[in-house]
CSV table of C-alpha atoms in Angstrom, one decimal:
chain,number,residue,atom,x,y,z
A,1,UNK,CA,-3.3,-41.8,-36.9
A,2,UNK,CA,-2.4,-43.7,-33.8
A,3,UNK,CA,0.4,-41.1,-33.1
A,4,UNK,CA,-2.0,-38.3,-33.6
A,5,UNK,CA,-4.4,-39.5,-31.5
A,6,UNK,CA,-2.5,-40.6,-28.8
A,7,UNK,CA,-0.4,-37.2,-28.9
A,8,UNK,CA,-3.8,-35.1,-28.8
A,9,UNK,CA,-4.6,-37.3,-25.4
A,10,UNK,CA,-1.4,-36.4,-24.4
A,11,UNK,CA,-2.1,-32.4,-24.4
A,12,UNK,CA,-5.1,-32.6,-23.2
A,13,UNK,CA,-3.9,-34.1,-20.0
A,14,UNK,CA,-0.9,-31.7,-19.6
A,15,UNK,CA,-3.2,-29.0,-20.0
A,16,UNK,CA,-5.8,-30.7,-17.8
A,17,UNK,CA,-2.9,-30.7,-15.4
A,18,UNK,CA,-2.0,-27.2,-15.5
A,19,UNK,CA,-5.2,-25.9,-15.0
A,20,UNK,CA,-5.7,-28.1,-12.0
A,21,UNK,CA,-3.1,-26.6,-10.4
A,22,UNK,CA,-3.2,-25.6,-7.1
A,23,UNK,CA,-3.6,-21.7,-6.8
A,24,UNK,CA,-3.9,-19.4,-3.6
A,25,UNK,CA,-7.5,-18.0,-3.2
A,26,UNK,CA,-8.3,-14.6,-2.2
A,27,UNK,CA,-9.0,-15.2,1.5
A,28,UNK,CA,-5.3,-17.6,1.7
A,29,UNK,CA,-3.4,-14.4,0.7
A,30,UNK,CA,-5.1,-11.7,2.8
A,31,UNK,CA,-4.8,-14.2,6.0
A,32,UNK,CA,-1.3,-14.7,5.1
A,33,UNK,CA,-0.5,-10.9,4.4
A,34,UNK,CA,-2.1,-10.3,7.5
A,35,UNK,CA,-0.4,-13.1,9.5
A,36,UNK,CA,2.8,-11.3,8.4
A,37,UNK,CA,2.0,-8.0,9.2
A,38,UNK,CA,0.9,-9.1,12.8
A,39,UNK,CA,4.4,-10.8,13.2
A,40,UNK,CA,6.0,-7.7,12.0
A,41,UNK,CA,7.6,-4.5,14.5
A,42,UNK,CA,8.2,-2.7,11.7
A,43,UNK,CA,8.9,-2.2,8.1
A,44,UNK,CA,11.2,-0.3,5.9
A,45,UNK,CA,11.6,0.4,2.4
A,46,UNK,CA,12.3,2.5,-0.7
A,47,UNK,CA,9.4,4.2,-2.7
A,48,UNK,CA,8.4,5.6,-6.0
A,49,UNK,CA,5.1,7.4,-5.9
A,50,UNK,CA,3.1,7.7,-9.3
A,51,UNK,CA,0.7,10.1,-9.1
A,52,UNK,CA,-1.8,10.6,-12.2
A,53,UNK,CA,-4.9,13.2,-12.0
A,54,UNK,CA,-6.3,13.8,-14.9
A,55,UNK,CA,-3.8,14.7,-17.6
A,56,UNK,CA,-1.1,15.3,-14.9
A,57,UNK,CA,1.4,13.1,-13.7
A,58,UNK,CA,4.0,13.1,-10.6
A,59,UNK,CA,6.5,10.9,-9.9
A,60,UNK,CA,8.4,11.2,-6.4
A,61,UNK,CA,11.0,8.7,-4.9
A,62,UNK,CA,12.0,8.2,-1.2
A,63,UNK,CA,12.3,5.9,1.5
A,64,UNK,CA,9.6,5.0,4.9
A,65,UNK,CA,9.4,3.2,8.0
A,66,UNK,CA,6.5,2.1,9.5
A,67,UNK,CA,6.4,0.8,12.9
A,68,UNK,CA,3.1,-0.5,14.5
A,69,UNK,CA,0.1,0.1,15.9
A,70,UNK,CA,0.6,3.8,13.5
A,71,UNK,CA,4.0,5.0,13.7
A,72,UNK,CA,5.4,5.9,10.3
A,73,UNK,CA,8.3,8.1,8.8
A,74,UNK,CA,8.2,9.0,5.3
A,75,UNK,CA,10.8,11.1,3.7
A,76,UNK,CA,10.7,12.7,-0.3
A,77,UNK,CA,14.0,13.1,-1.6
A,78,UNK,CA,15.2,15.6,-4.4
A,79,UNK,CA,14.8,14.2,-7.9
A,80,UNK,CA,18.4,15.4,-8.8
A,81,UNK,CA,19.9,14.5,-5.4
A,82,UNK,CA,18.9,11.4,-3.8
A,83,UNK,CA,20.5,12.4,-0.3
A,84,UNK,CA,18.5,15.7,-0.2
A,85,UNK,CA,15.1,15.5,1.8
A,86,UNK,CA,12.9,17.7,0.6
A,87,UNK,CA,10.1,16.6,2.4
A,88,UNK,CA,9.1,14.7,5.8
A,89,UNK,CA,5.9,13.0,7.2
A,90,UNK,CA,6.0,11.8,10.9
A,91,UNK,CA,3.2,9.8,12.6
A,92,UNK,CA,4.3,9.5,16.1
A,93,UNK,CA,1.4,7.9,17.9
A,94,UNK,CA,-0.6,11.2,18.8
A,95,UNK,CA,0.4,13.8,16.2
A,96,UNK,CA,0.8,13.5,12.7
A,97,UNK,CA,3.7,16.1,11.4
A,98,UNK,CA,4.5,17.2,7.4
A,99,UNK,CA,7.4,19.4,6.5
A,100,UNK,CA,8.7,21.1,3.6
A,101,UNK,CA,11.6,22.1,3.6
A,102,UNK,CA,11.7,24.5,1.0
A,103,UNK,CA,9.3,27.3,2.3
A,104,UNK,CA,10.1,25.9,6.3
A,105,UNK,CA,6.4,25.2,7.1
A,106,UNK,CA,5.5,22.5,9.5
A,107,UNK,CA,2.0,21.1,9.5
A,108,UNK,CA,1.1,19.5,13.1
A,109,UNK,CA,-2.8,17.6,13.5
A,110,UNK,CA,-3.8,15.5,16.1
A,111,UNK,CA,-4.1,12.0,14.9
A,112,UNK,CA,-8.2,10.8,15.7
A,113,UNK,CA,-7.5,7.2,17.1
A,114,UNK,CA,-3.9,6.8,18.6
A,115,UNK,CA,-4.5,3.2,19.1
A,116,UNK,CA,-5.3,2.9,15.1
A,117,UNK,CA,-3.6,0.2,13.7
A,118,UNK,CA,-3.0,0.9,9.5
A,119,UNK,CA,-3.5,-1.6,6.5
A,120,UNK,CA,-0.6,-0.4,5.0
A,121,UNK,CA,1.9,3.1,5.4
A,122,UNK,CA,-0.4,6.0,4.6
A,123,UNK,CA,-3.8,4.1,3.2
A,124,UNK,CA,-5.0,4.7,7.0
A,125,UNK,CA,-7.4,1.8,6.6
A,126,UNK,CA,-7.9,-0.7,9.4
A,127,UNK,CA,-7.3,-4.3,9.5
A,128,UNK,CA,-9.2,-4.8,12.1
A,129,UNK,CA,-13.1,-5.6,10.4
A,130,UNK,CA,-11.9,-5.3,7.2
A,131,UNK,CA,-13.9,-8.1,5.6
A,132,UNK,CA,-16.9,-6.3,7.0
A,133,UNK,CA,-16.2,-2.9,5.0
A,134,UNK,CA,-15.0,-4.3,2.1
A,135,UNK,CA,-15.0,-6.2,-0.6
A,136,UNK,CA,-12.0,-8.4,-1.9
A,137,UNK,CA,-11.4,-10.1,-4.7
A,138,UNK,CA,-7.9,-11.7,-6.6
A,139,UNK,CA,-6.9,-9.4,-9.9
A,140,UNK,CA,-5.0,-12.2,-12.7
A,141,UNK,CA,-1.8,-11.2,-13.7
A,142,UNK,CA,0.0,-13.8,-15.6
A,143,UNK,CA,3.9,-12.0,-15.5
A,144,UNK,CA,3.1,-11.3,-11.7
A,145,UNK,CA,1.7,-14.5,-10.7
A,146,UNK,CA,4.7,-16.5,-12.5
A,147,UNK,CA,7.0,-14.3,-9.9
A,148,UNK,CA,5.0,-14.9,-6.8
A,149,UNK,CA,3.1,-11.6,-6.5
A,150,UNK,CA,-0.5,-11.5,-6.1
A,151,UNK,CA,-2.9,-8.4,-6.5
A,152,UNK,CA,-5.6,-8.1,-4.1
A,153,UNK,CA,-8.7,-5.9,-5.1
A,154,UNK,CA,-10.4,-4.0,-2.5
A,155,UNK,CA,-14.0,-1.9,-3.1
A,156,UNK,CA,-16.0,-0.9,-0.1
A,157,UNK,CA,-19.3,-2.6,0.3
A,158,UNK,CA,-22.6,-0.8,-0.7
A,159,UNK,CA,-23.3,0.9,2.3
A,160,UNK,CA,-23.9,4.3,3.2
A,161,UNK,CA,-21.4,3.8,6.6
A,162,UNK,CA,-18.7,3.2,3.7
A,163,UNK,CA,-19.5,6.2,1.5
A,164,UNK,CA,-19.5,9.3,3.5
A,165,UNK,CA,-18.0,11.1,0.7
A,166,UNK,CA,-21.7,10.3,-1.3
A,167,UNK,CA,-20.8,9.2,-4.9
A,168,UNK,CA,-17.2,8.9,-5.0
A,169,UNK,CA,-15.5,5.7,-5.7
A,170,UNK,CA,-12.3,3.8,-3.8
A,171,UNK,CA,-10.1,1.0,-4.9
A,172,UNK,CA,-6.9,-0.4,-3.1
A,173,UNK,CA,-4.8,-2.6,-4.4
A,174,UNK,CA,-2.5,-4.4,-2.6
A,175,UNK,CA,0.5,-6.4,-4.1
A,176,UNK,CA,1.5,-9.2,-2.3
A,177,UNK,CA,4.7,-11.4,-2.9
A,178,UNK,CA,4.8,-15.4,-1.9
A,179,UNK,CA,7.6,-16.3,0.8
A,180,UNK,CA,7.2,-13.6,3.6
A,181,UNK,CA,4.1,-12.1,2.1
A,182,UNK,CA,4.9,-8.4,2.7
A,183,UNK,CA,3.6,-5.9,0.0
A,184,UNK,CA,5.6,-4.6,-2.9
A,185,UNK,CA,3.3,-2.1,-4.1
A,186,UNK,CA,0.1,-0.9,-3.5
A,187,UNK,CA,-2.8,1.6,-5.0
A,188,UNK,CA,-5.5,3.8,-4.2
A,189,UNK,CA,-7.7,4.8,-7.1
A,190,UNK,CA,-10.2,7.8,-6.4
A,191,UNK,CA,-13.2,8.5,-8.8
A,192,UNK,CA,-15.1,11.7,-8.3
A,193,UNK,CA,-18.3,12.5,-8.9
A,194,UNK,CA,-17.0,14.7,-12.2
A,195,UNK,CA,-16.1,11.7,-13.5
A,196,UNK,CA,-12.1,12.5,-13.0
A,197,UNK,CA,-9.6,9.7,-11.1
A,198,UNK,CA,-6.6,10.0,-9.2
A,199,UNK,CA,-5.0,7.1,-9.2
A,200,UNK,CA,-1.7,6.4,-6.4
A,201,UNK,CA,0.6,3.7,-7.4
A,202,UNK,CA,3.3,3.1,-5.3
A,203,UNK,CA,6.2,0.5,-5.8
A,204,UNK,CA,8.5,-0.8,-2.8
A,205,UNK,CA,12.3,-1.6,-3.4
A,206,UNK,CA,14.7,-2.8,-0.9
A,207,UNK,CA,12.0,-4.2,1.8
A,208,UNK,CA,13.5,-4.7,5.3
A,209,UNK,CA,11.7,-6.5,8.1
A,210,UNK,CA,12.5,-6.1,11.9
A,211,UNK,CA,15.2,-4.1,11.7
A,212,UNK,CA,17.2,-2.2,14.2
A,213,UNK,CA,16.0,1.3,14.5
A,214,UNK,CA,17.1,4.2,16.1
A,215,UNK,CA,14.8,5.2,19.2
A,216,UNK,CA,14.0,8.5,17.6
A,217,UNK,CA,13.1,6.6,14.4
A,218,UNK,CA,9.4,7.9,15.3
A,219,UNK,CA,10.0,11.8,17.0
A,220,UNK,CA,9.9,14.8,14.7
A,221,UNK,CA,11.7,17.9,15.4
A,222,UNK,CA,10.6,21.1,14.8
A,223,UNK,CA,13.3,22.4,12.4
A,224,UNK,CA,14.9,25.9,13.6
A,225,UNK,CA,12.7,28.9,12.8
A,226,UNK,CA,10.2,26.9,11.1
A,227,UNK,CA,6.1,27.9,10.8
A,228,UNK,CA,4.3,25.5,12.7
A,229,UNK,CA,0.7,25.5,11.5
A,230,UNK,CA,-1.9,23.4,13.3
A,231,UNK,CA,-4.5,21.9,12.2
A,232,UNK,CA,-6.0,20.0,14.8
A,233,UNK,CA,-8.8,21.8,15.9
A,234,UNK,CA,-9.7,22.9,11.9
């Protein structure tokens, strides 16, 4: 009996121990994300894009670079052939340019803020005020929080400044691994006022940090007898 007891006193202070645990909050690992991404010139990696709308899926694969305040280069490649482009994005600063290649059409806008500095490549939200817009909250996930990765929860706050699309819903995810506390994959789930979503999940592979890059990293060119279509003033 003494055994019994003494071993039931036993668990209950490992697992008193466990749970006591010292665990990142929510605020920790958006001021640390943030701290990186401040500290950061630019950053590089490989992509694959799930799209799902509905009963539809699309899966794309490629590779980005984002440079700050908003400069970004995103290139789709060819399912079958990995070195085949297929399609280009280019923010440079002032302009933001989308290509594809296989009907040679170029669409050119004017970006609205060209000092606009980007949550994350292509989510176009700002850091700057962010707690004020939104809501943020930690999402458990025992298999990623064993590896170091943390899921942070965004919703915008109920306020008619943060819903100028009336009833429909955002979420953003942001995936966020201990160490240098860059992103591995983020989300952006859209629910319309039909009741349909679209949900973006995208997951990063061979993540680079401050790398060299070439000085026209950032400039597009318009390809030889392309249609150039421009949709700023629209």
């Amino acid at each position: 009996m003494k055994f019994l007891y003494w071993s039931f006193v036993l668990l209950c202070f490992l697992l008193c121990f466990v749970y006591s645990g010292y665990t990142y909050t929510v605020d920790e690992i958006y001021t640390n994300f943030k701290t990186a991404y401040e500290n950061s010139k630019n950053f590089s990696a490989d992509f694959e894009e799930i799209t799902l709308y509905k009963t539809r899926k699309g899966v794309a694969h490629g590779q980005f670079t984002f440079g700050k305040p908003n400069l970004l280069r995103k290139e789709y490649v060819d399912h079958k052939d990995p070195d085949k482009i297929i399609k280009t994005i280019v923010l440079d600063g002032t302009y933001a340019w989308s290509y594809a290649r296989v009907i040679n059409q170029v669409n050119k806008q004017k970006l609205n803020d060209a000092r606009r500095r980007e949550l994350l490549p292509g989510m176009g939200e700002s850091l700057d005020g962010l707690s004020e817009k939104w809501d943020m909250k930690l999402v458990p996930d025992d298999a990623a929080n064993s590896k170091g990765v943390h899921q942070i929860q965004l919703t915008p706050k109920d306020s008619p400044v943060n819903r100028p699309h009336g009833d429909v819903k955002e979420i953003f995810g942001i995936w966020v691994k201990e160490g240098e506390w860059l992103p591995v994959q983020f989300g952006h789930v859209i629910e319309y006022e039909d009741g349909s979503r679209r949900n973006v999940i995208v997951k990063l592979s061979k993540i680079q940090r401050d790398k060299k890059l070439s000085p026209n990293a950032f400039k597009f060119v318009i390809p030889k007898g392309a249609e150039v279509i421009d949709l700023s003033d629209k």
